[in-house]
Backbone as ProteinMPNN parsed JSONL, in Angstrom:
{"seq_chain_A": "MKYLITFIVIVIIIFVTINTKNKSKPKPSKITTPLTSLKWRQWDGKSPYSAKEIVKNATNLYYNKTGIYYNVTEIFLNQKRIINGTNRYRVKYIAVQCILDKKNESQKSGKKINKSPKNKKPQCFETLEIETPLQALLRDDTQQNQLVLNVTNLFTDDSYKEIYKKDQRKKKLRKIN", "coords_chain_A": {"N_chain_A": [[90.427, 25.259, 45.27], [92.114, 26.543, 44.222], [91.55, 29.554, 44.572], [91.52, 29.13, 47.773], [94.091, 29.146, 48.365], [95.685, 31.473, 46.678], [93.932, 33.289, 48.741], [95.588, 32.209, 50.684], [98.336, 33.48, 50.594], [97.583, 36.25, 49.976], [96.654, 36.649, 52.695], [99.043, 36.163, 53.896], [100.939, 37.911, 53.045], [99.619, 40.719, 53.852], [99.966, 40.497, 56.4], [102.795, 40.318, 56.732], [103.275, 43.07, 55.963], [102.105, 44.753, 57.902], [103.504, 44.135, 59.854], [105.733, 44.887, 60.026], [105.676, 47.671, 59.416], [104.814, 48.22, 62.338], [106.681, 47.732, 64.05], [109.509, 49.564, 65.38], [112.34, 51.655, 63.843], [115.119, 50.771, 65.009], [116.696, 52.259, 67.198], [119.769, 54.111, 67.099], [121.641, 53.622, 69.68], [123.241, 55.837, 72.131], [125.882, 56.2, 73.832], [126.81, 57.213, 76.72], [128.755, 58.44, 79.591], [128.162, 59.113, 82.868], [128.563, 61.963, 84.771], [129.668, 61.231, 87.156], [131.219, 59.132, 86.798], [133.439, 60.133, 85.453], [136.164, 61.433, 86.37], [138.556, 63.844, 87.728], [141.728, 64.554, 87.184], [145.213, 64.798, 87.852], [146.921, 67.843, 86.915], [149.438, 69.895, 85.315], [149.304, 72.542, 85.396], [150.381, 74.657, 83.287], [150.389, 73.934, 80.469], [147.935, 73.725, 77.973], [147.146, 76.445, 79.219], [147.801, 78.665, 81.379], [147.639, 78.082, 85.034], [147.596, 80.341, 86.601], [147.076, 82.565, 85.137], [144.421, 81.84, 84.416], [143.117, 81.796, 87.085], [143.893, 84.985, 87.523], [142.439, 85.907, 85.414], [139.891, 85.053, 86.669], [139.2, 86.076, 88.762], [139.318, 88.877, 88.076], [137.273, 89.089, 86.735], [135.648, 88.162, 88.907], [135.283, 90.131, 90.063], [134.378, 92.135, 88.537], [131.437, 91.323, 88.217], [130.692, 91.557, 90.966], [131.954, 93.847, 92.14], [133.694, 92.713, 94.509], [136.898, 92.722, 95.644], [139.191, 90.319, 94.564], [142.765, 89.11, 96.555], [144.841, 86.524, 95.902], [146.489, 83.853, 97.478], [146.905, 81.802, 97.502], [147.173, 78.741, 95.171], [145.731, 76.034, 95.347], [144.988, 73.492, 93.609], [145.009, 71.669, 91.07], [143.548, 70.781, 88.152], [142.17, 68.479, 85.539], [139.764, 67.42, 83.279], [138.535, 65.414, 80.365], [135.09, 65.728, 78.496], [133.158, 64.721, 76.721], [135.047, 65.236, 74.52], [135.614, 68.439, 75.032], [137.983, 70.126, 76.943], [138.422, 70.3, 80.319], [139.432, 72.569, 82.546], [140.257, 72.861, 86.285], [140.831, 75.048, 88.509], [141.491, 75.503, 92.013], [141.603, 77.996, 94.137], [143.018, 79.809, 96.874], [141.619, 83.193, 98.938], [142.142, 86.32, 99.727], [139.967, 89.026, 100.734], [140.443, 92.084, 99.377], [140.189, 95.508, 100.765], [139.501, 98.045, 98.713], [140.414, 101.168, 98.258], [138.343, 103.575, 98.082], [138.177, 106.618, 97.337], [139.602, 107.189, 95.061], [141.702, 108.969, 94.677], [144.794, 110.557, 94.087], [147.277, 110.799, 96.31], [149.874, 112.494, 95.7], [149.016, 114.995, 94.46], [146.031, 115.302, 94.574], [144.436, 115.285, 93.111], [141.539, 113.7, 91.536], [141.914, 110.49, 89.801], [141.002, 109.212, 86.393], [139.241, 106.74, 85.45], [140.147, 104.437, 83.549], [140.372, 102.021, 80.764], [142.53, 100.455, 80.404], [144.113, 100.869, 83.384], [142.46, 98.614, 84.419], [143.191, 96.77, 87.368], [141.961, 97.035, 90.223], [142.874, 99.208, 92.779], [144.534, 97.703, 96.031], [143.507, 98.854, 98.915], [143.798, 97.42, 101.942], [144.086, 94.309, 102.935], [141.405, 92.024, 104.014], [141.608, 89.655, 107.073], [140.326, 86.997, 106.86], [140.19, 84.176, 104.832], [139.42, 83.411, 101.491], [137.945, 80.424, 99.743], [137.81, 80.121, 96.448], [136.736, 78.823, 93.291], [137.97, 78.269, 89.903], [136.913, 77.399, 87.142], [137.465, 76.452, 83.622], [135.971, 76.306, 80.408], [137.015, 74.645, 77.289], [135.834, 75.052, 74.664], [136.235, 73.665, 71.574], [134.825, 72.889, 69.67], [132.482, 74.984, 69.066], [133.882, 77.294, 68.753], [135.103, 78.517, 71.521], [135.996, 79.744, 74.584], [134.777, 79.069, 78.147], [134.75, 80.838, 80.955], [134.196, 80.49, 84.361], [133.382, 81.23, 87.771], [133.509, 80.475, 91.15], [132.266, 81.143, 94.008], [133.336, 79.036, 96.81], [132.722, 79.569, 99.576], [130.562, 80.481, 99.514], [129.13, 79.843, 97.608], [128.356, 81.51, 95.605], [127.94, 81.683, 91.939], [129.581, 82.758, 88.687], [129.668, 83.586, 85.217], [131.714, 83.947, 82.311], [132.06, 84.064, 78.829], [134.287, 83.611, 76.053], [135.307, 84.155, 72.701], [137.104, 82.589, 70.665], [139.81, 83.918, 68.51], [141.064, 82.523, 65.544], [143.159, 83.502, 63.523], [144.373, 85.381, 64.89], [144.948, 84.507, 67.733], [143.519, 85.761, 69.46], [141.426, 86.661, 72.473], [138.115, 87.313, 72.462], [135.126, 88.777, 73.832], [132.166, 87.581, 74.384], [129.131, 88.967, 74.849]], "CA_chain_A": [[91.773, 24.926, 45.578], [92.811, 27.826, 43.755], [90.783, 30.581, 45.984], [92.457, 29.076, 48.962], [95.679, 29.479, 48.172], [95.501, 32.478, 46.465], [93.648, 34.103, 49.783], [96.332, 32.189, 52.222], [99.165, 34.074, 49.979], [97.412, 37.515, 50.408], [96.666, 37.176, 54.314], [100.769, 36.508, 54.189], [101.594, 39.423, 52.329], [99.079, 41.895, 54.876], [100.504, 40.227, 57.796], [104.232, 40.71, 56.867], [103.637, 44.204, 55.624], [102.02, 45.646, 59.051], [104.155, 43.859, 61.329], [106.998, 45.591, 59.127], [105.304, 48.647, 59.854], [104.491, 48.238, 63.601], [108.443, 47.575, 64.339], [110.185, 50.827, 65.429], [113.513, 51.134, 63.872], [115.927, 50.297, 65.949], [117.573, 53.801, 67.187], [121.292, 54.171, 67.396], [121.889, 53.838, 71.365], [124.014, 57.014, 72.315], [126.837, 55.487, 74.656], [127.112, 58.745, 77.716], [128.984, 58.264, 81.089], [127.727, 59.644, 83.923], [129.507, 62.642, 84.813], [130.269, 61.151, 88.096], [132.381, 58.566, 86.58], [134.768, 60.974, 84.624], [137.279, 61.438, 87.632], [139.346, 64.665, 87.545], [143.252, 64.087, 86.924], [146.29, 66.249, 87.854], [147.199, 69.001, 85.765], [150.376, 70.662, 85.784], [148.718, 74.218, 85.541], [151.449, 75.231, 82.357], [149.747, 73.854, 79.511], [147.822, 74.728, 76.845], [146.41, 77.729, 79.928], [148.162, 78.619, 82.59], [146.931, 78.56, 85.855], [147.654, 81.756, 87.137], [146.348, 83.318, 84.179], [143.056, 81.784, 84.839], [143.093, 82.524, 88.604], [143.601, 86.211, 87.159], [140.673, 86.203, 84.58], [138.94, 85.002, 87.128], [139.052, 87.25, 89.479], [138.884, 89.96, 87.466], [135.333, 87.976, 86.356], [134.25, 88.078, 89.865], [135.198, 91.796, 90.961], [133.062, 93.034, 87.454], [130.028, 91.378, 88.381], [130.478, 91.652, 92.116], [132.352, 94.988, 92.966], [134.78, 92.448, 95.378], [138.51, 91.956, 94.627], [140.264, 89.592, 95.918], [143.906, 88.979, 96.114], [145.383, 85.145, 95.668], [147.24, 83.798, 98.121], [147.752, 80.125, 97.474], [147.05, 77.796, 94.292], [146.146, 74.484, 95.684], [144.602, 72.685, 93.223], [144.889, 71.991, 89.393], [143.222, 69.11, 87.586], [141.682, 68.364, 84.445], [139.333, 66.509, 82.323], [137.787, 65.784, 79.273], [133.393, 65.325, 78.485], [132.682, 64.85, 74.815], [135.85, 65.965, 73.275], [135.988, 69.497, 75.503], [138.954, 70.153, 77.679], [137.931, 71.286, 81.487], [140.251, 73.004, 83.382], [139.736, 73.572, 87.316], [141.606, 75.423, 89.37], [141.141, 76.038, 93.352], [142.452, 78.792, 95.05], [142.621, 80.572, 98.639], [142.207, 84.848, 98.441], [141.812, 87.255, 101.071], [139.1, 90.211, 100.137], [140.901, 93.487, 99.714], [139.251, 96.522, 100.651], [139.867, 99.135, 98.004], [140.292, 103.12, 98.484], [137.079, 104.709, 97.205], [138.682, 108.53, 97.155], [140.208, 107.43, 93.912], [142.574, 110.405, 94.667], [146.052, 110.838, 93.879], [147.874, 111.161, 97.276], [150.044, 113.752, 95.481], [148.344, 115.841, 93.318], [144.853, 115.539, 95.269], [143.442, 115.277, 92.012], [140.927, 112.677, 90.555], [141.961, 109.436, 89.036], [140.264, 108.991, 85.577], [139.608, 105.409, 84.977], [140.586, 103.929, 82.206], [140.437, 100.534, 80.633], [144.046, 100.27, 80.775], [144.358, 100.979, 84.442], [141.575, 97.828, 84.866], [142.859, 95.913, 88.666], [142.123, 97.839, 91.494], [144.302, 99.15, 93.956], [144.221, 97.132, 97.09], [144.134, 99.62, 100.486], [143.788, 96.862, 102.545], [143.14, 93.091, 103.459], [140.869, 91.089, 105.689], [142.354, 87.908, 107.075], [139.479, 85.49, 106.374], [140.946, 83.393, 103.754], [138.19, 82.823, 101.095], [138.493, 79.625, 98.634], [137.426, 80.274, 95.378], [137.346, 77.935, 92.279], [137.614, 78.746, 88.478], [136.572, 76.194, 85.872], [137.954, 77.151, 82.023], [135.973, 75.007, 79.569], [138.065, 75.129, 75.929], [134.924, 74.27, 73.678], [136.918, 73.616, 70.317], [133.474, 72.966, 68.519], [132.042, 76.176, 68.684], [135.379, 77.894, 69.393], [134.959, 79.195, 72.285], [136.478, 79.622, 75.865], [134.163, 79.135, 78.914], [134.941, 81.125, 82.622], [132.905, 80.273, 85.795], [134.268, 81.765, 88.68], [132.743, 80.087, 92.052], [132.937, 81.404, 95.374], [132.757, 78.43, 97.518], [132.074, 79.761, 100.815], [129.119, 81.376, 99.219], [128.405, 78.93, 96.358], [128.2, 82.379, 94.102], [128.912, 81.758, 90.332], [129.337, 83.677, 87.279], [130.155, 82.96, 83.814], [131.955, 84.539, 80.982], [132.232, 83.243, 77.232], [135.061, 84.262, 75.092], [135.547, 84.297, 71.389], [138.503, 82.392, 69.712], [139.977, 84.297, 66.828], [141.89, 81.975, 64.925], [143.958, 84.368, 63.149], [144.909, 86.601, 65.68], [144.907, 83.77, 68.949], [143.137, 86.535, 70.625], [140.107, 86.335, 73.408], [137.23, 88.525, 72.597], [134.259, 88.544, 74.712], [130.627, 87.834, 73.936], [127.892, 89.591, 75.645]], "C_chain_A": [[92.426, 26.229, 45.314], [92.93, 29.135, 44.328], [91.418, 30.571, 47.074], [93.692, 29.356, 48.759], [95.946, 30.871, 47.482], [95.099, 33.332, 47.774], [94.866, 33.988, 51.043], [97.727, 33.286, 51.805], [98.919, 36.064, 50.478], [97.579, 37.687, 51.873], [98.652, 37.307, 54.88], [101.698, 37.65, 53.855], [101.06, 40.603, 53.363], [100.121, 41.352, 55.967], [102.098, 40.754, 57.938], [104.23, 42.299, 56.95], [103.089, 45.085, 56.952], [102.383, 45.013, 60.208], [105.951, 44.505, 61.018], [106.866, 47.141, 59.998], [105.513, 49.133, 61.462], [105.828, 48.277, 64.182], [108.843, 48.968, 64.275], [111.187, 50.335, 64.591], [114.242, 50.984, 64.768], [117.169, 51.722, 66.178], [118.844, 53.459, 68.162], [121.412, 54.846, 68.97], [123.256, 54.765, 71.252], [124.797, 56.809, 73.305], [127.29, 57.238, 75.229], [127.463, 58.0, 78.465], [128.766, 58.902, 81.572], [129.041, 60.354, 83.983], [130.236, 62.298, 86.417], [131.648, 60.188, 87.667], [133.715, 58.883, 85.777], [135.342, 61.693, 85.508], [138.464, 63.192, 86.952], [140.907, 64.453, 87.733], [143.929, 65.511, 87.015], [146.715, 66.84, 86.665], [148.565, 69.726, 86.127], [150.341, 72.236, 85.541], [150.16, 74.947, 84.254], [150.462, 75.36, 80.825], [148.471, 73.306, 79.033], [147.608, 76.152, 77.778], [147.331, 77.432, 81.044], [147.103, 78.841, 83.418], [146.433, 79.799, 86.778], [146.861, 82.757, 86.331], [144.504, 82.99, 84.421], [142.887, 82.158, 85.895], [143.14, 84.324, 88.293], [142.551, 86.61, 86.503], [139.842, 86.026, 85.676], [138.37, 85.846, 88.213], [138.808, 88.913, 89.251], [137.188, 89.861, 86.982], [134.529, 88.698, 88.027], [134.47, 89.602, 90.504], [134.144, 92.423, 89.785], [131.972, 92.495, 87.745], [129.544, 91.528, 90.083], [130.722, 93.238, 92.887], [133.331, 94.455, 94.302], [135.772, 92.103, 94.93], [138.776, 91.496, 95.585], [141.979, 89.545, 95.501], [144.327, 87.397, 96.582], [146.526, 85.18, 96.758], [147.906, 82.399, 98.17], [146.375, 79.454, 96.458], [146.856, 76.573, 95.266], [145.761, 73.398, 95.035], [144.508, 72.837, 91.486], [144.386, 70.573, 88.664], [142.11, 69.593, 86.342], [140.892, 66.931, 83.798], [138.783, 66.768, 81.068], [136.36, 64.731, 79.105], [133.437, 65.623, 77.245], [133.353, 65.491, 74.091], [136.199, 67.428, 73.733], [136.32, 69.38, 76.764], [138.334, 70.74, 79.073], [139.079, 71.574, 82.477], [139.795, 73.584, 84.602], [140.961, 73.84, 88.327], [140.929, 75.653, 91.048], [141.853, 76.697, 93.807], [141.857, 79.482, 96.407], [143.031, 82.139, 98.111], [141.562, 84.896, 99.492], [141.017, 88.328, 99.914], [140.05, 91.449, 100.405], [139.493, 94.366, 99.89], [139.575, 97.951, 100.234], [139.358, 100.774, 98.392], [139.391, 103.486, 97.32], [137.142, 106.194, 96.997], [138.85, 108.221, 95.77], [140.695, 108.614, 93.734], [143.791, 110.234, 94.763], [146.59, 111.413, 95.406], [149.323, 113.056, 96.956], [149.737, 114.789, 95.441], [147.152, 116.157, 94.321], [144.236, 115.526, 94.176], [142.663, 113.545, 91.723], [141.713, 111.884, 89.648], [141.624, 109.292, 87.508], [140.306, 107.466, 85.215], [139.283, 105.25, 83.693], [140.722, 102.527, 82.02], [141.488, 100.026, 80.725], [144.22, 99.954, 82.226], [142.802, 100.111, 85.255], [141.404, 97.409, 86.63], [143.108, 97.087, 89.715], [143.385, 97.737, 92.378], [144.02, 98.543, 95.188], [144.493, 98.23, 98.186], [144.534, 98.719, 101.495], [143.761, 95.597, 102.616], [142.474, 92.695, 104.787], [141.527, 89.942, 106.013], [141.372, 86.667, 107.189], [139.783, 85.435, 104.76], [139.473, 82.465, 102.742], [138.475, 81.654, 99.853], [137.318, 79.636, 97.624], [137.556, 79.121, 94.037], [136.932, 78.557, 90.641], [137.691, 77.597, 87.731], [136.486, 76.855, 84.588], [137.358, 75.825, 81.118], [136.51, 75.561, 78.052], [136.546, 74.259, 75.322], [135.115, 74.44, 72.266], [135.581, 73.324, 69.129], [132.902, 74.145, 68.378], [132.845, 77.297, 68.997], [135.111, 79.189, 70.219], [135.759, 78.968, 73.577], [135.342, 79.688, 77.116], [134.371, 79.377, 80.364], [134.034, 81.012, 83.245], [133.859, 80.281, 86.477], [133.42, 81.177, 89.718], [133.337, 80.294, 93.165], [132.527, 80.217, 96.447], [132.545, 77.968, 98.671], [130.316, 79.995, 100.477], [128.071, 80.558, 98.555], [127.659, 80.053, 95.451], [128.994, 81.893, 92.775], [128.876, 82.181, 89.397], [130.164, 83.277, 86.053], [130.521, 83.933, 83.071], [132.415, 83.63, 79.95], [133.069, 84.616, 76.681], [135.251, 84.042, 73.829], [136.307, 83.728, 70.919], [138.346, 82.918, 68.436], [140.923, 83.295, 66.466], [143.246, 82.565, 64.418], [144.851, 85.09, 64.22], [145.496, 85.85, 66.956], [144.508, 84.898, 69.757], [141.537, 86.181, 71.354], [139.424, 87.759, 73.137], [135.721, 88.295, 73.517], [132.696, 88.836, 74.123], [129.912, 87.928, 74.964], [126.426, 88.994, 75.317]], "O_chain_A": [[93.148, 26.844, 46.098], [93.972, 29.749, 44.555], [91.911, 31.597, 47.542], [94.111, 30.218, 49.532], [96.785, 31.436, 48.183], [95.938, 34.199, 48.017], [95.165, 34.814, 51.904], [98.163, 33.928, 52.76], [99.696, 36.838, 51.038], [98.334, 38.52, 52.374], [99.262, 38.016, 55.68], [102.772, 38.081, 54.274], [101.896, 41.423, 53.746], [101.107, 42.037, 56.238], [102.562, 41.386, 58.887], [104.954, 42.878, 57.761], [103.647, 46.173, 57.088], [101.86, 45.165, 61.312], [106.966, 44.482, 61.713], [107.61, 47.607, 60.861], [106.166, 50.117, 61.809], [105.922, 49.178, 65.016], [108.595, 49.61, 63.254], [111.298, 49.13, 64.367], [113.568, 51.195, 65.777], [118.154, 52.011, 65.498], [118.984, 52.918, 69.259], [121.326, 56.015, 69.347], [124.17, 54.511, 70.468], [124.302, 57.517, 74.182], [127.82, 58.141, 74.581], [126.94, 56.886, 78.488], [129.048, 59.954, 80.998], [130.141, 59.955, 83.601], [131.181, 62.969, 86.831], [132.796, 60.398, 88.057], [134.69, 58.169, 85.543], [134.98, 62.868, 85.458], [138.923, 63.33, 85.818], [141.133, 64.056, 88.876], [143.632, 66.643, 86.633], [146.819, 66.289, 85.569], [148.711, 70.121, 87.284], [151.333, 72.965, 85.525], [150.838, 75.856, 84.731], [150.004, 76.359, 80.27], [147.936, 72.421, 79.7], [147.897, 77.154, 77.123], [147.592, 76.333, 81.534], [146.049, 79.413, 83.141], [145.395, 80.082, 87.376], [146.126, 83.617, 86.815], [143.612, 83.829, 84.551], [142.302, 83.24, 85.837], [142.308, 84.962, 88.939], [141.799, 87.511, 86.874], [138.941, 86.861, 85.757], [137.195, 86.172, 88.384], [138.325, 89.797, 89.958], [136.254, 90.663, 87.016], [133.502, 89.34, 88.246], [133.75, 90.05, 91.397], [133.194, 93.127, 90.128], [131.091, 93.326, 87.522], [128.369, 91.596, 90.444], [130.056, 93.725, 93.801], [133.762, 95.295, 95.092], [135.861, 91.322, 93.982], [138.76, 91.756, 96.788], [142.404, 89.867, 94.391], [144.071, 87.127, 97.756], [147.29, 86.123, 96.964], [148.967, 82.002, 98.652], [145.167, 79.524, 96.688], [147.814, 76.173, 95.928], [146.006, 72.304, 95.544], [144.084, 73.789, 90.831], [144.955, 69.485, 88.754], [141.465, 70.636, 86.232], [141.298, 65.77, 83.83], [138.546, 67.89, 80.62], [136.313, 63.532, 79.377], [133.737, 66.718, 76.768], [132.922, 66.213, 73.192], [137.058, 67.941, 73.015], [135.63, 68.863, 77.643], [137.677, 71.768, 78.909], [139.551, 70.659, 83.152], [139.082, 74.585, 84.529], [141.784, 73.042, 88.777], [139.75, 76.004, 91.104], [142.966, 76.225, 94.037], [140.706, 79.629, 96.819], [143.972, 82.487, 97.398], [140.795, 84.135, 100.081], [141.279, 88.458, 98.718], [140.375, 91.758, 101.551], [138.345, 94.182, 99.485], [139.848, 98.863, 101.014], [138.274, 101.276, 98.689], [139.596, 103.636, 96.116], [136.215, 106.856, 96.53], [138.223, 108.998, 95.05], [140.307, 109.349, 92.826], [144.057, 109.587, 95.776], [146.262, 112.575, 95.646], [149.517, 114.087, 97.601], [150.075, 115.631, 96.273], [147.223, 117.232, 94.916], [143.077, 115.89, 94.37], [143.276, 112.477, 91.739], [142.228, 112.471, 88.697], [142.805, 109.176, 87.182], [141.327, 106.985, 84.723], [138.427, 105.752, 82.965], [141.13, 101.814, 82.936], [141.468, 98.901, 81.226], [144.485, 98.775, 82.46], [142.175, 100.57, 86.21], [140.352, 97.507, 87.261], [144.094, 97.789, 89.935], [144.29, 96.942, 92.629], [142.927, 98.961, 95.569], [145.67, 98.531, 98.383], [145.582, 99.014, 102.069], [142.753, 95.478, 101.918], [142.736, 92.872, 105.977], [142.013, 89.253, 105.116], [141.703, 85.545, 107.572], [139.669, 86.258, 103.852], [138.825, 81.461, 103.036], [139.262, 82.017, 98.979], [136.166, 79.272, 97.862], [138.661, 78.593, 93.915], [135.891, 79.125, 90.312], [138.68, 76.867, 87.803], [135.622, 77.702, 84.365], [137.896, 74.721, 81.033], [136.414, 76.745, 77.728], [136.296, 73.075, 75.546], [134.375, 75.203, 71.644], [135.598, 73.598, 67.929], [132.793, 74.404, 67.18], [132.322, 78.265, 69.55], [134.96, 80.362, 69.876], [136.25, 77.841, 73.64], [134.833, 80.802, 76.995], [134.246, 78.417, 81.124], [132.938, 81.388, 82.832], [134.936, 79.722, 86.27], [132.254, 81.267, 89.333], [134.465, 79.922, 93.491], [131.429, 80.355, 96.986], [132.302, 76.821, 99.048], [129.281, 79.718, 101.084], [126.851, 80.481, 98.698], [126.684, 79.804, 94.741], [130.204, 81.759, 92.596], [127.754, 82.009, 88.921], [131.241, 82.683, 86.094], [129.77, 84.908, 83.032], [133.052, 82.599, 80.166], [132.862, 85.828, 76.729], [135.655, 82.895, 74.018], [136.722, 84.591, 70.146], [137.487, 82.739, 67.574], [141.806, 83.216, 67.321], [144.319, 82.149, 64.857], [146.07, 85.217, 64.107], [146.514, 86.374, 67.41], [145.142, 85.062, 70.8], [140.668, 85.529, 70.775], [139.847, 88.884, 73.403], [135.54, 87.095, 73.726], [132.208, 89.851, 73.625], [129.96, 87.151, 75.918], [125.435, 89.436, 75.899]]}, "name": "protein", "num_of_chains": 1, "seq": "MKYLITFIVIVIIIFVTINTKNKSKPKPSKITTPLTSLKWRQWDGKSPYSAKEIVKNATNLYYNKTGIYYNVTEIFLNQKRIINGTNRYRVKYIAVQCILDKKNESQKSGKKINKSPKNKKPQCFETLEIETPLQALLRDDTQQNQLVLNVTNLFTDDSYKEIYKKDQRKKKLRKIN"}
């Protein structure tokens, strides 16, 4: 009888230890919402970033990547949403393509103009009549301390991206290569 009780106790202990090893620890469920459920909300286009400045930077980015410069004619949509603590600002606008003066000559002196970083904005010689819809998306990633600017030509679906590092002391943006 003594051996029977000891045997039963040992079997129960072995059974319990095997069951606890086989059971996996419950993983904490990460609650995420699909991107389709997070809707864009209207945004005033003024704070904390200006929609006009976002559009200006987006057209310069598009010009630097493609060599095609656009003049903005109308900003028709300012929206904002927050995904995982990151603010995203969307600005949709209409622009017309510029034909740039390739000669780079001064009309008065006939000398070539040296390109300098101060004179970044290209001079528009004339514009095409075709209106092109563009979208600028600014992501303010405070966790990584950076701003990400995406510009998309909605007509051709060409998209370009630039990352700017935020400097806390000077509050200026530095480009990351």
